[in-house]
Amino acid sequence: MAPRGYERLGPSGAVSSTHHLGTAAAASVLSRGGNAFDAAVACGFVLQVAEPHLCGPGGEMPAVFVTASDPIPRVLCAQGGAPAAATIPTLRGEGCEIVPGTGLLAATVPGAWDGWLTLLRDHGTWELADVLEPALGYAASGIPLVPRIPETIATVAEHFRAHWPSSAAQWLPGGRAPEPGETIRLPALAATWRRLLDAARGPSREARIDAARDAWYRGFVAEEIERFSRVPVRDETGRDHAGLLVADDLAGWSATYEDALVAPAGGGWSVAKCGPWSQGPVLAQQLRLLDGIDLDFGSDGVASADTVHVAAEAAKLAFADREAWYGDSAGAGAGAGAGAGARSAGAPLGVPMGDLLSDAYTDARRALIGVTSDGTLRPGAPGGREPRIGPYAAAPGAGRGTGTEGPGGGEPTVSRHGVARGDTVHVDVVDAAGNMISVTPSGGWLQSSPTIPELGFCLGTRAQMFWLDEGLPSSLAPGRRPRTTLSPSLGLLDGEPRIAFGTPGGDQQDQWQLCFLLAHTRAGLDLQAAIDAPTWHSTAFPASFAPRGWEPHGLVVESRLGAETLAELTRRGHAVDDAGRWSLGRMCAVGRGGGPALRAAVDPRSGVGAAIAL
């Protein structure tokens, strides 16, 4: 058992992120008078350098936040859409059954730059040059690599040498994989950032930030992305394909705001999530299903077999609905019939979030939870609508990750061919004024596609979350956002924003968050103890990352749940995979309320995250 950790407490601000250098940068901003949004942006840029196997400048970032002047949760969506040329016939014509998980075909518009700058412009107070300074310094002077980065690079080193020479030039110094702790410089990325800062000219802070946005999306970055994407490169199909992104795709896109989806979670708590263009609402659906069920955590806060079982069954039902109903399918519009105080926002036409969260629907779905594991995919029919699942997703198999193999817990699973199921980073910040934000940046991993040598970063592969079947909520279509796994969260108690939290982990994000939130709100554990509590997740639904398989009855657990609990779960029909004692999750959390102190906590499982209160 790891030593008992405690919440970090301080009166002025609190930060938690998946890398200690990101946390340090954010804390430095707070200590020098910046607000929570300034701090989050500074941290986000540092994470692009400190955890390049998990996020990069070519990725995306959704955020959920409240401001000191407005406690109503809002969402910033910086998930780029599919290129205008990205159609199902186009990819089918390339011989693809699913969208490849690596290479250029899976690229969407890179949204992170616009998202961070939009947040800074509208809610921050600092200049772009000041928040970018820590990351730019690390890129130019070098940053020591945490152990999992060299492991990832070593796995794909031969692929880099054979097929992605620009990535080899960046990540294989002297032709070899780097060692843990070795310092790597990113001079091309530093030069790109300096060029963007040079373009940031104007009569006001806001105008200077907008000028830097234009230089990316309507300037030299967009032009270089188009030029690079025209050249075919090897992807996981084993063939070479050119990309589909062009400069016009970037010029016509920008980050957007929307109201958060807010749903009751029981005991006076509610959660604020991104809409069903993401997987975010599955956390709300799981909490709704578990509301009213007596969950046993014991005196030590460890979940019982009954608790793990019903939570896993609730997850299966919610994620089956994700597969059948979620997606950026056909413009805006919310479903009718929201119950128990749920507010449905950001829902595309055909995503009936109101019905999916209604009392009647939830009660009917809850009645499906039996005493043994169900091994089928059971989407519901909200409002009498017929669920839609494609033939590839409907059949189990095809392989998927547990979230624990490969470079480490919750990290991308990477094969020697560069195949990566992907993962992300996370940051939460709260300040004394009451600004609070949860952000889950991702994409543009060093192993996702070749480094663009003139820019120093690679494009993301988020389009692998589309299906190549017509008529599904998450079917590929030009301009659509892929149904991302990125899922930041806020928790409100009696309507007051109290905690910001989240974790990397792909499909596991909203399951590990469920474990944390139940331990905090049901078992009464503080933020750190709730993060430390034993965790689990189901794999009995279609995965979001290629090859997108699923495992009937699959249940991955931490052994600290106890031998008797694991045996009982097996007896109930779960295919239990013991992932080890400390293996699942990279949770971050900050909080306020219940006293003057602000609080921060971080997951010890990765060994590189950090939480600071000041």
Coordinates of C-alpha atoms in Angstrom, one line a residue:
M1 CA 0.0 0.0 0.0
A2 CA 1.3 3.4 -0.9
P3 CA 1.7 5.9 1.9
R4 CA -1.4 7.9 2.7
G5 CA -1.5 11.1 0.6
Y6 CA -3.2 14.3 1.6
E7 CA -4.9 17.2 -0.2
R8 CA -2.7 20.2 -0.8
L9 CA -4.3 23.2 0.8
G10 CA -3.8 26.9 0.2
P11 CA -5.7 30.2 0.2
S12 CA -4.7 31.7 -3.2
G13 CA -4.9 28.9 -5.8
A14 CA -4.7 25.2 -6.6
V15 CA -3.4 23.3 -9.6
S16 CA -3.3 19.6 -10.6
S17 CA -1.9 18.3 -13.8
T18 CA -0.4 15.1 -15.2
H19 CA 3.2 16.5 -15.3
H20 CA 5.0 18.3 -12.5
L21 CA 6.5 20.9 -14.9
G22 CA 3.1 21.8 -16.1
T23 CA 1.8 22.2 -12.6
A24 CA 4.9 24.3 -11.7
A25 CA 4.3 26.6 -14.6
A26 CA 0.6 27.1 -13.7
A27 CA 1.5 27.7 -10.0
S28 CA 4.1 30.3 -11.1
V29 CA 1.5 32.1 -13.1
L30 CA -0.9 32.2 -10.1
S31 CA 1.8 33.4 -7.8
R32 CA 2.6 36.3 -10.1
G33 CA -1.0 37.5 -10.3
G34 CA -2.4 35.5 -13.2
N35 CA -5.9 34.0 -12.9
A36 CA -6.9 30.3 -13.3
F37 CA -7.2 30.7 -17.1
D38 CA -3.8 32.2 -17.5
A39 CA -2.4 29.4 -15.4
A40 CA -4.2 26.7 -17.4
V41 CA -3.0 28.0 -20.7
A42 CA 0.6 28.1 -19.5
C43 CA 0.3 24.6 -18.2
G44 CA -1.3 23.4 -21.4
F45 CA 1.6 24.6 -23.6
V46 CA 4.2 23.1 -21.2
L47 CA 2.4 19.7 -21.4
Q48 CA 2.8 19.8 -25.2
V49 CA 6.6 19.7 -24.6
A50 CA 6.7 17.6 -21.4
E51 CA 4.4 14.8 -22.5
P52 CA 4.6 14.8 -26.3
H53 CA 3.6 11.2 -26.5
L54 CA 0.2 12.2 -25.0
C55 CA -0.5 15.6 -26.5
G56 CA 1.0 18.1 -29.0
P57 CA 0.4 21.4 -30.8
G58 CA -1.4 19.5 -33.6
G59 CA -4.1 18.1 -31.2
E60 CA -7.3 19.4 -29.6
M61 CA -8.6 20.5 -26.2
P62 CA -12.1 20.6 -24.7
A63 CA -12.6 22.5 -21.4
V64 CA -15.4 23.0 -18.9
F65 CA -15.2 26.1 -16.7
V66 CA -16.9 28.7 -14.5
T67 CA -15.8 32.3 -14.0
A68 CA -15.7 34.4 -10.9
S69 CA -18.6 36.4 -12.2
D70 CA -20.8 33.5 -13.5
P71 CA -21.2 30.2 -11.8
I72 CA -23.0 28.6 -14.8
P73 CA -20.7 26.0 -16.4
R74 CA -19.6 26.6 -19.9
V75 CA -17.8 24.5 -22.4
L76 CA -15.0 25.6 -24.8
C77 CA -14.9 23.1 -27.7
A78 CA -11.5 23.1 -29.5
Q79 CA -12.1 19.8 -31.2
G80 CA -11.5 20.3 -34.9
G81 CA -13.7 18.9 -37.6
A82 CA -13.1 16.5 -40.4
P83 CA -11.6 18.0 -43.7
A84 CA -14.0 18.9 -46.5
A85 CA -12.5 16.0 -48.6
A86 CA -13.1 13.4 -45.8
T87 CA -16.0 11.3 -47.0
I88 CA -16.9 7.7 -46.4
P89 CA -16.5 6.9 -50.2
T90 CA -13.1 8.5 -50.2
L91 CA -11.8 6.3 -47.3
R92 CA -13.5 3.2 -48.5
G93 CA -11.9 3.8 -51.9
E94 CA -8.5 3.7 -50.1
G95 CA -9.4 0.2 -48.9
C96 CA -10.2 1.2 -45.3
E97 CA -12.9 -0.6 -43.3
I98 CA -12.2 1.7 -40.4
V99 CA -10.3 5.0 -40.3
P100 CA -6.6 4.2 -39.7
G101 CA -5.3 5.0 -36.2
T102 CA -2.0 6.5 -37.6
G103 CA -0.8 8.5 -40.5
L104 CA -2.5 11.4 -42.3
L105 CA -5.9 10.1 -43.3
A106 CA -7.1 10.4 -39.7
A107 CA -6.2 14.1 -39.2
T108 CA -8.8 16.6 -38.3
V109 CA -8.3 20.4 -38.0
P110 CA -5.8 20.9 -35.2
G111 CA -7.8 22.8 -32.6
A112 CA -5.5 23.2 -29.6
W113 CA -3.9 26.5 -30.6
D114 CA -7.2 28.3 -31.3
G115 CA -8.7 26.8 -28.1
W116 CA -5.9 27.9 -25.8
L117 CA -5.7 31.4 -27.4
T118 CA -9.5 31.8 -27.4
L119 CA -9.6 31.0 -23.7
L120 CA -6.7 33.4 -23.0
R121 CA -8.3 36.2 -25.0
D122 CA -11.7 35.9 -23.4
H123 CA -11.0 34.9 -19.8
G124 CA -7.3 35.4 -19.2
T125 CA -5.4 38.6 -18.4
W126 CA -1.8 37.9 -19.6
E127 CA -0.2 38.4 -22.9
L128 CA 0.4 35.4 -25.1
A129 CA 4.2 35.8 -25.0
D130 CA 4.1 35.5 -21.2
V131 CA 2.0 32.4 -20.9
L132 CA 4.0 30.7 -23.7
E133 CA 7.3 31.6 -22.2
P134 CA 7.8 28.5 -20.0
A135 CA 7.0 26.0 -22.8
L136 CA 9.0 28.0 -25.3
G137 CA 12.0 27.8 -23.0
Y138 CA 11.7 24.1 -22.6
A139 CA 11.4 23.6 -26.3
A140 CA 14.4 25.7 -27.1
S141 CA 16.7 24.6 -24.3
G142 CA 15.5 21.1 -23.8
I143 CA 13.4 19.1 -21.4
P144 CA 14.2 15.9 -19.6
L145 CA 12.2 12.9 -20.7
V146 CA 10.0 11.0 -18.2
P147 CA 10.5 7.2 -18.6
R148 CA 7.4 6.5 -20.7
I149 CA 8.5 8.8 -23.5
P150 CA 11.7 6.8 -24.3
E151 CA 9.6 3.6 -24.0
T152 CA 7.1 4.9 -26.6
I153 CA 9.9 6.1 -28.9
A154 CA 11.8 2.8 -28.7
T155 CA 8.6 0.9 -29.6
V156 CA 8.2 2.9 -32.9
A157 CA 11.8 3.6 -33.6
E158 CA 12.1 1.2 -36.5
H159 CA 8.9 2.5 -38.0
F160 CA 10.3 6.0 -37.8
R161 CA 13.6 5.0 -39.5
A162 CA 11.8 3.1 -42.3
H163 CA 8.8 5.3 -43.0
W164 CA 8.8 8.5 -41.0
P165 CA 12.3 10.0 -41.4
S166 CA 11.2 13.4 -40.1
S167 CA 10.1 11.8 -36.9
A168 CA 13.3 9.9 -36.7
A169 CA 15.3 13.1 -37.1
Q170 CA 13.4 14.7 -34.2
W171 CA 13.1 11.8 -31.7
L172 CA 16.1 9.5 -32.4
P173 CA 19.2 11.5 -31.5
G174 CA 22.1 9.9 -33.3
G175 CA 19.8 7.3 -34.7
R176 CA 19.0 5.8 -31.3
A177 CA 16.1 5.9 -28.9
P178 CA 16.8 8.4 -26.0
E179 CA 17.2 7.3 -22.4
P180 CA 14.9 8.2 -19.5
G181 CA 16.0 11.6 -18.1
E182 CA 17.8 12.5 -21.3
T183 CA 17.2 16.1 -22.5
I184 CA 15.6 16.6 -25.9
R185 CA 15.3 19.9 -27.6
L186 CA 12.5 20.8 -30.0
P187 CA 14.1 23.7 -32.1
A188 CA 11.6 23.6 -35.0
L189 CA 8.7 23.9 -32.6
A190 CA 10.4 26.7 -30.8
A191 CA 10.9 28.5 -34.1
T192 CA 7.3 28.1 -35.0
W193 CA 6.2 29.5 -31.7
R194 CA 8.6 32.5 -32.1
R195 CA 7.2 33.1 -35.6
L196 CA 3.7 33.1 -34.2
L197 CA 4.7 35.5 -31.5
D198 CA 6.2 37.8 -34.1
A199 CA 2.9 37.8 -35.8
A200 CA 1.0 38.7 -32.6
R201 CA 0.8 42.5 -33.3
G202 CA -2.1 44.8 -32.7
P203 CA -3.4 47.7 -30.6
S204 CA -4.7 45.6 -27.7
R205 CA -4.0 42.3 -26.0
E206 CA -7.1 40.8 -27.6
A207 CA -6.0 42.0 -31.1
R208 CA -2.5 40.6 -30.6
I209 CA -3.9 37.2 -29.6
D210 CA -6.2 37.2 -32.6
A211 CA -3.3 38.0 -34.9
A212 CA -1.5 34.9 -33.6
R213 CA -4.6 32.8 -34.2
D214 CA -4.7 34.1 -37.8
A215 CA -1.1 33.3 -38.4
W216 CA -1.8 29.7 -37.6
Y217 CA -5.2 29.1 -39.3
R218 CA -4.9 31.6 -42.2
G219 CA -1.2 31.9 -42.5
F220 CA 2.1 29.9 -42.6
V221 CA 1.1 27.0 -40.4
A222 CA -2.0 26.2 -42.4
E223 CA 0.0 26.5 -45.7
E224 CA 2.7 24.1 -44.4
I225 CA 0.2 21.6 -43.1
E226 CA -1.4 21.4 -46.6
R227 CA 1.9 21.1 -48.3
F228 CA 3.0 18.3 -46.0
S229 CA -0.3 16.4 -46.2
R230 CA 0.0 16.1 -50.0
V231 CA 2.8 13.6 -49.7
P232 CA 1.7 10.0 -49.0
V233 CA 3.1 8.4 -45.8
R234 CA 2.8 4.9 -44.3
D235 CA -0.1 4.3 -41.9
E236 CA -1.3 1.3 -40.0
T237 CA -2.9 -0.2 -43.1
G238 CA 0.6 -1.0 -44.2
R239 CA 0.1 1.3 -47.2
D240 CA 1.1 4.9 -48.0
H241 CA -1.7 7.5 -48.0
A242 CA -1.7 11.2 -48.5
G243 CA -3.7 13.4 -46.1
L244 CA -7.0 15.2 -46.8
L245 CA -6.4 18.4 -44.8
V246 CA -6.0 21.6 -46.8
A247 CA -5.4 25.2 -45.7
D248 CA -9.1 26.1 -46.4
D249 CA -10.2 23.6 -43.7
L250 CA -8.2 25.4 -41.1
A251 CA -9.3 28.9 -42.3
G252 CA -12.9 28.0 -42.0
W253 CA -12.7 26.6 -38.5
S254 CA -12.5 28.2 -35.0
A255 CA -13.1 27.1 -31.4
T256 CA -16.6 27.6 -30.0
Y257 CA -18.4 28.1 -26.7
E258 CA -21.6 26.3 -25.6
D259 CA -23.5 25.7 -22.4
A260 CA -22.3 22.6 -20.5
L261 CA -24.5 19.6 -20.1
V262 CA -25.4 19.6 -16.4
A263 CA -27.1 16.6 -14.8
P264 CA -27.9 15.5 -11.3
A265 CA -25.5 13.0 -9.7
G266 CA -27.3 12.3 -6.4
G267 CA -26.9 13.7 -2.9
G268 CA -27.2 17.3 -4.1
W269 CA -24.3 16.9 -6.5
S270 CA -24.4 17.5 -10.2
V271 CA -21.8 17.2 -12.9
A272 CA -21.0 19.5 -15.8
K273 CA -19.8 17.9 -19.0
C274 CA -19.2 18.5 -22.7
G275 CA -22.2 17.6 -24.9
P276 CA -22.7 14.4 -26.9
W277 CA -20.2 15.4 -29.6
S278 CA -17.9 13.9 -26.9
Q279 CA -18.3 10.9 -24.6
G280 CA -18.9 13.2 -21.7
P281 CA -22.6 12.5 -21.1
V282 CA -21.8 8.9 -20.3
L283 CA -20.6 10.0 -16.8
A284 CA -23.9 11.7 -16.3
Q285 CA -25.8 8.6 -17.5
Q286 CA -23.8 6.3 -15.2
L287 CA -24.4 8.6 -12.2
R288 CA -28.2 8.7 -13.0
L289 CA -28.3 4.9 -13.2
L290 CA -26.6 4.6 -9.8
D291 CA -28.6 7.3 -8.0
G292 CA -30.8 5.6 -5.5
I293 CA -28.8 2.4 -5.4
D294 CA -27.1 1.6 -2.0
L295 CA -23.4 1.5 -2.8
D296 CA -21.1 -0.1 -0.2
F297 CA -17.6 1.2 0.2
G298 CA -16.8 -0.2 3.7
S299 CA -15.1 1.6 6.5
D300 CA -11.9 1.8 4.5
G301 CA -13.5 3.4 1.5
V302 CA -12.8 0.4 -0.8
A303 CA -15.7 -0.5 -3.0
S304 CA -17.5 -3.9 -2.4
A305 CA -18.1 -6.5 -5.0
D306 CA -21.8 -5.4 -5.2
T307 CA -20.7 -1.8 -5.8
V308 CA -18.2 -2.7 -8.5
H309 CA -20.7 -5.0 -10.2
V310 CA -23.6 -2.5 -10.4
A311 CA -21.2 0.2 -11.5
A312 CA -19.8 -2.0 -14.3
E313 CA -23.3 -2.9 -15.5
A314 CA -24.3 0.8 -15.4
A315 CA -21.2 1.6 -17.5
K316 CA -22.1 -1.1 -20.1
L317 CA -25.6 0.4 -20.5
A318 CA -24.3 4.0 -20.7
F319 CA -21.5 3.2 -23.2
A320 CA -24.0 1.2 -25.4
D321 CA -26.0 4.4 -25.6
R322 CA -22.9 6.3 -26.4
E323 CA -22.3 4.0 -29.4
A324 CA -25.9 4.2 -30.6
W325 CA -26.7 7.8 -29.9
Y326 CA -23.7 10.2 -29.4
G327 CA -22.1 12.1 -32.2
D328 CA -21.8 15.4 -34.0
S329 CA -24.3 14.2 -36.6
A330 CA -26.5 16.9 -38.0
G331 CA -26.3 20.3 -36.5
A332 CA -27.6 21.7 -33.2
G333 CA -30.7 20.8 -31.3
A334 CA -31.6 19.2 -27.9
G335 CA -33.8 16.2 -27.2
A336 CA -37.1 16.7 -25.4
G337 CA -38.2 15.4 -22.1
A338 CA -35.2 16.2 -19.8
G339 CA -36.0 14.9 -16.3
A340 CA -34.8 15.5 -12.7
G341 CA -33.2 18.9 -13.5
A342 CA -31.0 17.9 -16.4
R343 CA -30.1 20.6 -18.8
S344 CA -29.2 19.4 -22.3
A345 CA -26.9 21.6 -24.4
G346 CA -24.6 21.2 -27.4
A347 CA -26.6 18.2 -28.6
P348 CA -26.8 17.6 -32.3
L349 CA -30.1 16.8 -33.9
G350 CA -30.7 13.1 -33.4
V351 CA -29.0 12.9 -30.0
P352 CA -31.9 12.9 -27.6
M353 CA -30.0 13.8 -24.4
G354 CA -33.1 14.9 -22.6
D355 CA -34.7 11.5 -23.0
L356 CA -31.4 9.7 -22.3
L357 CA -31.2 11.5 -18.9
S358 CA -34.9 11.5 -18.1
D359 CA -36.3 9.8 -15.0
A360 CA -38.5 7.4 -17.0
Y361 CA -35.7 6.2 -19.3
T362 CA -33.2 6.0 -16.5
D363 CA -35.6 3.9 -14.4
A364 CA -36.2 1.5 -17.2
R365 CA -32.5 1.1 -17.9
R366 CA -31.7 0.7 -14.2
A367 CA -34.1 -2.3 -14.1
L368 CA -31.9 -4.1 -16.6
I369 CA -29.0 -4.4 -14.1
G370 CA -29.1 -7.9 -12.9
V371 CA -27.1 -10.0 -10.3
T372 CA -24.7 -11.4 -13.0
S373 CA -22.7 -9.8 -15.8
D374 CA -24.5 -9.2 -19.1
G375 CA -22.3 -9.8 -22.1
T376 CA -24.4 -8.2 -24.8
L377 CA -24.4 -4.6 -26.2
R378 CA -27.8 -3.2 -25.1
P379 CA -28.4 0.3 -26.3
G380 CA -31.8 1.8 -25.3
A381 CA -34.6 3.3 -27.3
P382 CA -35.1 6.8 -25.8
G383 CA -38.5 8.2 -26.7
G384 CA -39.2 5.1 -28.7
R385 CA -36.4 5.8 -31.2
E386 CA -34.7 2.8 -32.7
P387 CA -31.0 2.6 -31.8
R388 CA -28.4 2.6 -34.6
I389 CA -25.2 0.6 -34.4
G390 CA -23.0 -0.4 -37.3
P391 CA -22.1 -4.0 -38.1
Y392 CA -18.4 -3.6 -37.2
A393 CA -19.3 -2.2 -33.7
A394 CA -22.0 -4.8 -33.1
A395 CA -19.7 -7.8 -33.2
P396 CA -17.2 -8.3 -30.3
G397 CA -13.6 -9.0 -30.9
A398 CA -11.2 -7.1 -33.2
G399 CA -8.9 -6.4 -30.2
R400 CA -8.8 -3.5 -27.8
G401 CA -6.6 -2.2 -25.0
T402 CA -7.2 -2.5 -21.3
G403 CA -5.6 0.9 -20.6
T404 CA -2.7 -0.7 -18.8
E405 CA -0.5 -2.4 -21.4
G406 CA 2.1 -0.8 -23.5
P407 CA 4.0 2.2 -22.1
G408 CA 2.0 2.3 -18.9
G409 CA -1.2 2.8 -17.1
G410 CA -3.6 4.9 -19.1
E411 CA -0.9 5.6 -21.7
P412 CA -1.2 5.0 -25.4
T413 CA -0.8 1.4 -26.5
V414 CA 1.8 1.6 -29.3
S415 CA 2.9 -1.2 -31.6
R416 CA 6.1 -1.3 -33.5
H417 CA 4.1 -0.2 -36.6
G418 CA 3.2 3.1 -34.9
V419 CA -0.3 2.0 -34.0
A420 CA -1.5 3.9 -31.0
R421 CA -4.8 3.8 -29.3
G422 CA -3.9 7.1 -27.8
D423 CA -4.2 9.0 -24.6
T424 CA -4.0 12.5 -23.3
V425 CA -3.0 14.8 -20.4
H426 CA -5.1 16.8 -18.0
V427 CA -5.1 20.0 -16.0
D428 CA -7.4 21.5 -13.4
V429 CA -7.0 25.0 -11.8
V430 CA -9.0 27.1 -9.3
D431 CA -8.1 30.5 -8.0
A432 CA -9.2 32.6 -5.0
A433 CA -11.6 34.7 -7.1
G434 CA -13.7 31.6 -8.0
N435 CA -12.5 30.9 -11.5
M436 CA -12.3 27.2 -12.1
I437 CA -11.4 25.1 -15.1
S438 CA -11.0 21.5 -16.2
V439 CA -9.2 20.8 -19.5
T440 CA -8.3 17.5 -21.2
P441 CA -5.9 18.3 -24.1
S442 CA -4.8 15.5 -26.4
G443 CA -3.9 14.5 -29.9
G444 CA -0.9 15.2 -32.1
W445 CA 1.1 12.5 -30.2
L446 CA 4.6 12.0 -31.5
Q447 CA 3.6 8.5 -32.6
S448 CA 0.4 9.5 -34.4
S449 CA 1.8 10.8 -37.7
P450 CA 5.1 12.0 -39.1
T451 CA 6.6 15.2 -37.7
I452 CA 6.2 18.2 -40.0
P453 CA 9.8 19.2 -40.1
E454 CA 9.2 22.9 -40.9
L455 CA 6.8 23.2 -38.0
G456 CA 8.2 20.8 -35.4
F457 CA 5.0 19.0 -34.6
C458 CA 2.7 16.3 -36.1
L459 CA -1.0 16.2 -36.9
G460 CA -3.5 14.2 -34.8
T461 CA -5.5 11.2 -35.6
R462 CA -8.9 11.9 -33.9
A463 CA -10.8 11.0 -37.1
Q464 CA -10.3 7.3 -36.2
M465 CA -13.3 7.8 -33.9
F466 CA -15.6 8.1 -36.9
W467 CA -17.3 5.1 -38.5
L468 CA -17.2 4.4 -42.2
D469 CA -20.9 3.4 -42.3
E470 CA -23.6 5.8 -43.4
G471 CA -26.4 6.9 -41.2
L472 CA -24.8 6.5 -37.7
P473 CA -24.5 9.3 -35.2
S474 CA -20.7 9.3 -35.5
S475 CA -20.4 8.5 -39.2
L476 CA -17.6 10.4 -41.0
A477 CA -18.7 13.5 -42.9
P478 CA -17.0 16.8 -43.8
G479 CA -16.8 19.3 -41.0
R480 CA -18.1 17.0 -38.3
R481 CA -16.4 16.6 -35.0
P482 CA -15.3 13.1 -34.1
R483 CA -17.0 11.7 -31.0
T484 CA -14.0 12.4 -28.8
T485 CA -13.1 10.5 -25.6
L486 CA -11.8 13.7 -24.1
S487 CA -13.9 14.4 -21.1
P488 CA -13.2 17.2 -18.5
S489 CA -15.5 17.6 -15.6
L490 CA -16.9 20.0 -13.0
G491 CA -18.8 18.9 -9.9
L492 CA -21.4 21.2 -8.3
L493 CA -22.9 20.8 -4.8
D494 CA -26.3 22.4 -4.5
G495 CA -25.6 24.3 -7.6
E496 CA -22.2 25.8 -6.4
P497 CA -19.1 24.8 -8.4
R498 CA -17.0 22.8 -5.9
I499 CA -14.5 20.6 -7.8
A500 CA -12.8 20.3 -11.2
F501 CA -11.5 16.9 -12.2
G502 CA -10.5 14.6 -15.0
T503 CA -8.0 12.0 -16.2
P504 CA -6.4 10.6 -19.3
G505 CA -7.4 7.1 -20.4
G506 CA -9.4 7.1 -23.6
D507 CA -12.6 5.1 -23.1
Q508 CA -11.7 4.7 -19.5
Q509 CA -11.9 8.5 -18.7
D510 CA -15.5 8.6 -17.6
Q511 CA -15.2 5.2 -15.8
W512 CA -12.2 6.2 -13.7
Q513 CA -13.9 9.6 -13.0
L514 CA -16.9 7.6 -11.8
C515 CA -14.8 5.6 -9.4
F516 CA -13.3 8.9 -8.1
L517 CA -16.6 10.7 -7.8
L518 CA -18.4 7.9 -6.0
A519 CA -15.5 7.6 -3.6
H520 CA -15.7 11.3 -2.9
T521 CA -19.5 11.9 -2.8
R522 CA -20.7 8.5 -1.6
A523 CA -17.9 7.2 0.6
G524 CA -17.0 10.6 1.9
L525 CA -13.3 10.5 1.0
D526 CA -11.3 13.7 0.4
L527 CA -10.0 14.4 -3.0
Q528 CA -6.7 12.7 -2.6
A529 CA -8.1 9.6 -0.8
A530 CA -10.8 9.3 -3.5
I531 CA -8.1 9.4 -6.2
D532 CA -6.1 6.8 -4.4
A533 CA -9.0 4.4 -3.9
P534 CA -8.9 1.2 -5.9
T535 CA -10.3 1.6 -9.5
W536 CA -11.9 -0.5 -12.2
H537 CA -13.4 -0.2 -15.7
S538 CA -15.4 -2.3 -18.2
T539 CA -14.2 -3.2 -21.7
A540 CA -17.6 -4.6 -22.7
F541 CA -18.4 -2.0 -25.4
P542 CA -16.9 -0.9 -28.7
A543 CA -13.6 1.0 -28.2
S544 CA -13.0 4.4 -29.7
F545 CA -9.5 3.7 -30.9
A546 CA -8.5 1.4 -33.8
P547 CA -9.0 -1.5 -34.0
R548 CA -12.2 -0.7 -32.0
G549 CA -13.0 -4.1 -30.6
W550 CA -14.8 -5.0 -27.4
E551 CA -14.9 -7.9 -24.9
P552 CA -18.1 -9.3 -23.5
H553 CA -18.0 -9.4 -19.7
G554 CA -14.5 -7.7 -19.8
L555 CA -13.7 -6.0 -16.4
V556 CA -10.3 -4.6 -15.6
V557 CA -9.6 -4.1 -11.9
E558 CA -7.0 -3.1 -9.4
S559 CA -6.0 -5.9 -7.1
R560 CA -6.4 -3.7 -4.0
L561 CA -10.1 -4.3 -4.3
G562 CA -9.3 -7.6 -2.6
A563 CA -9.1 -11.2 -3.5
E564 CA -12.6 -12.0 -2.2
T565 CA -14.1 -9.2 -4.3
L566 CA -12.3 -10.3 -7.4
A567 CA -13.5 -13.9 -6.8
E568 CA -17.0 -12.7 -6.3
L569 CA -17.0 -10.7 -9.5
T570 CA -15.7 -13.7 -11.4
R571 CA -18.5 -15.8 -9.9
R572 CA -21.0 -13.3 -11.2
G573 CA -19.7 -13.8 -14.8
H574 CA -17.2 -10.9 -15.2
A575 CA -14.1 -11.7 -17.1
V576 CA -11.8 -10.2 -14.5
D577 CA -8.4 -8.9 -15.5
D578 CA -6.3 -8.0 -12.5
A579 CA -4.2 -5.1 -13.7
G580 CA -2.1 -4.8 -10.5
R581 CA -2.3 -2.8 -7.3
W582 CA -1.7 0.7 -8.7
S583 CA -2.4 0.7 -12.4
L584 CA -5.6 2.4 -13.5
G585 CA -6.0 6.2 -13.9
R586 CA -4.1 9.4 -13.8
M587 CA -6.7 11.5 -12.0
C588 CA -6.3 15.2 -11.3
A589 CA -8.6 17.3 -9.1
V590 CA -8.9 20.7 -7.5
G591 CA -11.6 22.0 -5.2
R592 CA -13.1 24.8 -3.2
G593 CA -15.8 25.3 -0.6
G594 CA -16.3 23.8 2.9
G595 CA -13.8 26.4 4.3
P596 CA -11.5 29.1 3.0
A597 CA -8.8 26.8 1.7
L598 CA -8.5 25.7 -1.9
R599 CA -7.5 22.1 -2.5
A600 CA -5.5 20.1 -5.0
A601 CA -4.9 16.3 -5.4
V602 CA -3.1 14.2 -8.0
D603 CA -2.9 10.5 -8.9
P604 CA 0.3 8.8 -7.7
R605 CA 0.0 6.0 -10.2
S606 CA 1.9 7.7 -13.1
G607 CA 4.7 9.0 -10.9
V608 CA 5.0 12.3 -12.8
G609 CA 1.9 14.2 -12.0
A610 CA 1.8 17.0 -9.4
A611 CA -0.6 19.0 -7.4
I612 CA 0.1 22.4 -5.7
A613 CA -1.9 24.7 -3.6
L614 CA -0.6 28.2 -2.7

